[in-house]
Short mmCIF file of C-alpha atoms and ligand atoms in Angstrom, two decimals:
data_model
loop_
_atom_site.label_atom_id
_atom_site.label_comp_id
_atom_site.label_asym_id
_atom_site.label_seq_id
_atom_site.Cartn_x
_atom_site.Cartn_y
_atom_site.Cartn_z
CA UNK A 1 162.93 20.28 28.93
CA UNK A 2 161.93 20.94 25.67
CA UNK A 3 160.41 18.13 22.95
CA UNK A 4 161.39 19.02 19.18
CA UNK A 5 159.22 17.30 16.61
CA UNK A 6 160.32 15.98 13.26
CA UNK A 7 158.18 15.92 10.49
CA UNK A 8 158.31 13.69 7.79
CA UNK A 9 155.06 13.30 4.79
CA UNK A 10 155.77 11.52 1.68
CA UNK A 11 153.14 10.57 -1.23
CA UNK A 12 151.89 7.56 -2.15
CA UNK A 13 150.87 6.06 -5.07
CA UNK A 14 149.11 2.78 -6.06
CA UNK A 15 150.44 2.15 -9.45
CA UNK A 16 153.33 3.57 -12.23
CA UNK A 17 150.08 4.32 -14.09
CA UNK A 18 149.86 7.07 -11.55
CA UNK A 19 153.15 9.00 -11.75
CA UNK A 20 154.08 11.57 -14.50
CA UNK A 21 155.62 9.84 -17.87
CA UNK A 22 159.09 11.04 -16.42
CA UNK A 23 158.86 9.44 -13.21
CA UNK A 24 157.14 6.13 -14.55
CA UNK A 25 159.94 6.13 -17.57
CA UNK A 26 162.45 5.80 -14.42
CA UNK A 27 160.70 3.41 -12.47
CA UNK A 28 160.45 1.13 -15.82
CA UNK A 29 163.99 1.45 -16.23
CA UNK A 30 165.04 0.69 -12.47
CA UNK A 31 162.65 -2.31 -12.40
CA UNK A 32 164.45 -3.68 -15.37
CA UNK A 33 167.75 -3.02 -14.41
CA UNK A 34 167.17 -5.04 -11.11
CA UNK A 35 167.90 -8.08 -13.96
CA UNK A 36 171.99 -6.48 -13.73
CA UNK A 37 172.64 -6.92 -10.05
CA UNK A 38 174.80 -9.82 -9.14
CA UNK A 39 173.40 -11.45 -6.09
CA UNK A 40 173.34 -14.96 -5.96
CA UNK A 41 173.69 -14.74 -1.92
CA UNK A 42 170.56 -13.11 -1.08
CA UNK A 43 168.48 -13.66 -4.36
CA UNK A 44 167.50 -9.87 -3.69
CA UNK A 45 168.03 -7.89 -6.87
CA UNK A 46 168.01 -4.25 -6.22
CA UNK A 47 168.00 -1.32 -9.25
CA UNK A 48 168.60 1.87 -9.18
CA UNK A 49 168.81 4.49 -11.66
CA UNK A 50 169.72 8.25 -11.55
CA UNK A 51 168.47 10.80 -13.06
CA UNK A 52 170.72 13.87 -13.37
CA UNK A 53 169.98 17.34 -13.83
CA UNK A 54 172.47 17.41 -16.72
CA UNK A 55 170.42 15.05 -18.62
CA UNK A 56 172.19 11.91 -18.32
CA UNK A 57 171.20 8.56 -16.58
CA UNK A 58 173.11 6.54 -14.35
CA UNK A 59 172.12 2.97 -13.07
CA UNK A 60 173.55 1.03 -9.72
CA UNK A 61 172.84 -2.44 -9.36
CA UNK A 62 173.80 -4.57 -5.98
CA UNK A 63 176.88 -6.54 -5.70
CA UNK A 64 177.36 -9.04 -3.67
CA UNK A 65 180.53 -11.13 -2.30
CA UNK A 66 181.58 -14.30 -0.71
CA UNK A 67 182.41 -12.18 1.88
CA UNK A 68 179.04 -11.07 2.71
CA UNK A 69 180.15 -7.62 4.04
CA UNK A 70 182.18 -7.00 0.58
CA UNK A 71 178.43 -6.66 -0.84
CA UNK A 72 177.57 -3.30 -2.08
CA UNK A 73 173.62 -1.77 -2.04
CA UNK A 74 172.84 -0.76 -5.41
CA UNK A 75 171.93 2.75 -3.92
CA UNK A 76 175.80 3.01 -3.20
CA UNK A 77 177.25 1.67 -6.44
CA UNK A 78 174.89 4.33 -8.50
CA UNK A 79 176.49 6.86 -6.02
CA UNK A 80 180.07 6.04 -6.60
CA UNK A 81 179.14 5.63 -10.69
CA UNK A 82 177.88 9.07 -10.89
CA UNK A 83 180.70 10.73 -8.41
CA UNK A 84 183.42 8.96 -10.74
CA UNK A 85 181.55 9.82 -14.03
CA UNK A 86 180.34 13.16 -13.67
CA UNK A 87 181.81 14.55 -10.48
CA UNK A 88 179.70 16.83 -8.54
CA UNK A 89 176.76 16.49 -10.98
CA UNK A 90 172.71 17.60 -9.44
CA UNK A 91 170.74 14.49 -9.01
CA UNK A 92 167.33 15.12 -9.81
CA UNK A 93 165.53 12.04 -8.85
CA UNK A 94 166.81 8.27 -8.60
CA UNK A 95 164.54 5.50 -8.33
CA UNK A 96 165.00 2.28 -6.79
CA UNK A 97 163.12 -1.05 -7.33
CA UNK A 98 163.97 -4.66 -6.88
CA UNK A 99 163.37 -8.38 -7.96
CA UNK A 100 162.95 -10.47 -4.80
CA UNK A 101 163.36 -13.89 -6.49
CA UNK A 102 162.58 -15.94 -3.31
CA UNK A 103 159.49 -14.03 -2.42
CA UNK A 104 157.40 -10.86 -3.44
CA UNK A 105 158.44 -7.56 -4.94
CA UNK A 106 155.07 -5.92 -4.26
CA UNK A 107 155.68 -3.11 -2.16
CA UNK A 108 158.52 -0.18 -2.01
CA UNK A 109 161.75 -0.65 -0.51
CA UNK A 110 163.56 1.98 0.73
CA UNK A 111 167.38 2.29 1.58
CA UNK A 112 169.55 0.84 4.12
CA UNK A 113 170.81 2.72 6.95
CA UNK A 114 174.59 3.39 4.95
CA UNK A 115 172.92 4.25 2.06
CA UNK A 116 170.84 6.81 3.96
CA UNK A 117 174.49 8.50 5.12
CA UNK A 118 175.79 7.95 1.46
CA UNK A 119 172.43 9.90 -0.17
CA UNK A 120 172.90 12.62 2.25
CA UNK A 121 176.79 13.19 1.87
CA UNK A 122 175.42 13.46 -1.99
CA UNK A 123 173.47 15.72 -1.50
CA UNK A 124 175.60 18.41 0.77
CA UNK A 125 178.05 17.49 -1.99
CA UNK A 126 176.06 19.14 -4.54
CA UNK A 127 173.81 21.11 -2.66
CA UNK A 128 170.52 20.12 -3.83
CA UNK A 129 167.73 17.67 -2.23
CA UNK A 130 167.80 14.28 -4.15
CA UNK A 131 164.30 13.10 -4.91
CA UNK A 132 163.31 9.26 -4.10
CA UNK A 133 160.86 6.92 -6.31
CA UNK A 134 160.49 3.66 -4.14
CA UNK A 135 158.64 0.74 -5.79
CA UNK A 136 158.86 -2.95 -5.96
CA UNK A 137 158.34 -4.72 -9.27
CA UNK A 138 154.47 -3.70 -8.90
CA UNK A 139 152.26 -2.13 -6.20
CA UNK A 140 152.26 1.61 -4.54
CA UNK A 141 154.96 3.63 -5.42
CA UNK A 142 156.30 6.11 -2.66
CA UNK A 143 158.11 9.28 -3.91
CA UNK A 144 160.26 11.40 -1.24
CA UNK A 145 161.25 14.94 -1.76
CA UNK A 146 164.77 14.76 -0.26
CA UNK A 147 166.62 11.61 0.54
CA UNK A 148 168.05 12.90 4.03
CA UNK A 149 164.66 13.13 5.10
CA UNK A 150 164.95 9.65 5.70
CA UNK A 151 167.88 10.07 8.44
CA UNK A 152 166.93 12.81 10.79
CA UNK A 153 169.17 14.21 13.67
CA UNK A 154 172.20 13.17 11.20
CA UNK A 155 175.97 13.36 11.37
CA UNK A 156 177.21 15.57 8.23
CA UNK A 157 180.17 17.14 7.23
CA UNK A 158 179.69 20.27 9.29
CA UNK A 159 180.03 18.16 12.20
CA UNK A 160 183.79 17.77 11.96
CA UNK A 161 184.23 21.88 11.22
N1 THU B 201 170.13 -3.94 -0.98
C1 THU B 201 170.27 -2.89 -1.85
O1 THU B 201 171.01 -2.98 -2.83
N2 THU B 201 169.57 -1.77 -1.60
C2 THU B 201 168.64 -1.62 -0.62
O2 THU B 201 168.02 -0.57 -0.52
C3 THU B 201 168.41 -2.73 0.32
C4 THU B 201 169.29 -3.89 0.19
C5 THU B 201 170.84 -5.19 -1.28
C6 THU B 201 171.95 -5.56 -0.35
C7 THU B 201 172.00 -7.06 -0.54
O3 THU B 201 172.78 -7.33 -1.71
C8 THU B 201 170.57 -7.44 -0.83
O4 THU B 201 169.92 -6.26 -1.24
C9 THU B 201 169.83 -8.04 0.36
O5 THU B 201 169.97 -7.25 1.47
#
């Protein structure tokens, strides 16, 4: 028998007046962006904005339904935006923040399990790690190199070769 080991480190940070003025610009922008989603179910509004290595930005906001499982993470709808807009573009770095309106928004989320499968598909897509800035509407900010570091031993592509 033998044990493998994952390892995982990401940095933390205990403002936006601690990140470069790139990163903070982005966090800025997904914070305010969490005032797009549509989510009068859970009253949890998520933003997300991409930064692309072709210069552009593209935001996601969540979108919920009636149907509860119609509901899209905002992590997924900036995915499909920037797939449909500028197909195969690099991702650089997205960052994701949200506006809990029936509680706090003081630490960093990070995504949901089928957003985890979505970032990685992304990023054997393209080719290139995608870079995470997690925050809440204040508090530390956690910034992860590549997003499929977040779902080890993972099903990919290559699986079904
Ligand atoms: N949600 C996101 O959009 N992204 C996340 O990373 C976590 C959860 C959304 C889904 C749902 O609309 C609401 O937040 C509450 O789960």
């Amino acid at each position: 028998m033998n044990e493998e080991k994952y390892n995982f480190s990401f940095e933390v940070y205990n403002s936006i007046d601690e990140l470069q003025p790139a990163d903070a610009a982005l966090v800025s922008e997904a914070r305010k962006i969490t005032g797009n989603a549509y989510a009068p179910y859970s009253n949890f509004n998520v933003g997300a904005i991409a930064q692309l290595k072709n210069g552009k930005t593209v935001t996601g906001t969540n979108q919920e339904n009636a149907s509860y499982p119609v509901g899209i993470c905002a992590e997924r709808v900036l995915l499909s935006a920037t797939g449909s807009l500028f197909p195969n573009a690099v991702i650089d770095t997205i960052a994701i923040s949200y506006d809990n309106k029936n509680g706090k928004s003081n630490h960093p989320i990070s995504p949901c399990g089928i957003c985890r499968q979505s970032l990685l598909e992304y990023e054997e897509r393209v080719k290139q790690p995608i870079r995470l800035i997690l925050s809440g509407l204040e508090g530390k900010i956690y910034i992860i190199k590549k997003a499929s570091q977040l779902l080890p031993l993972s099903f990919g592509g290559d699986d079904l070769k």
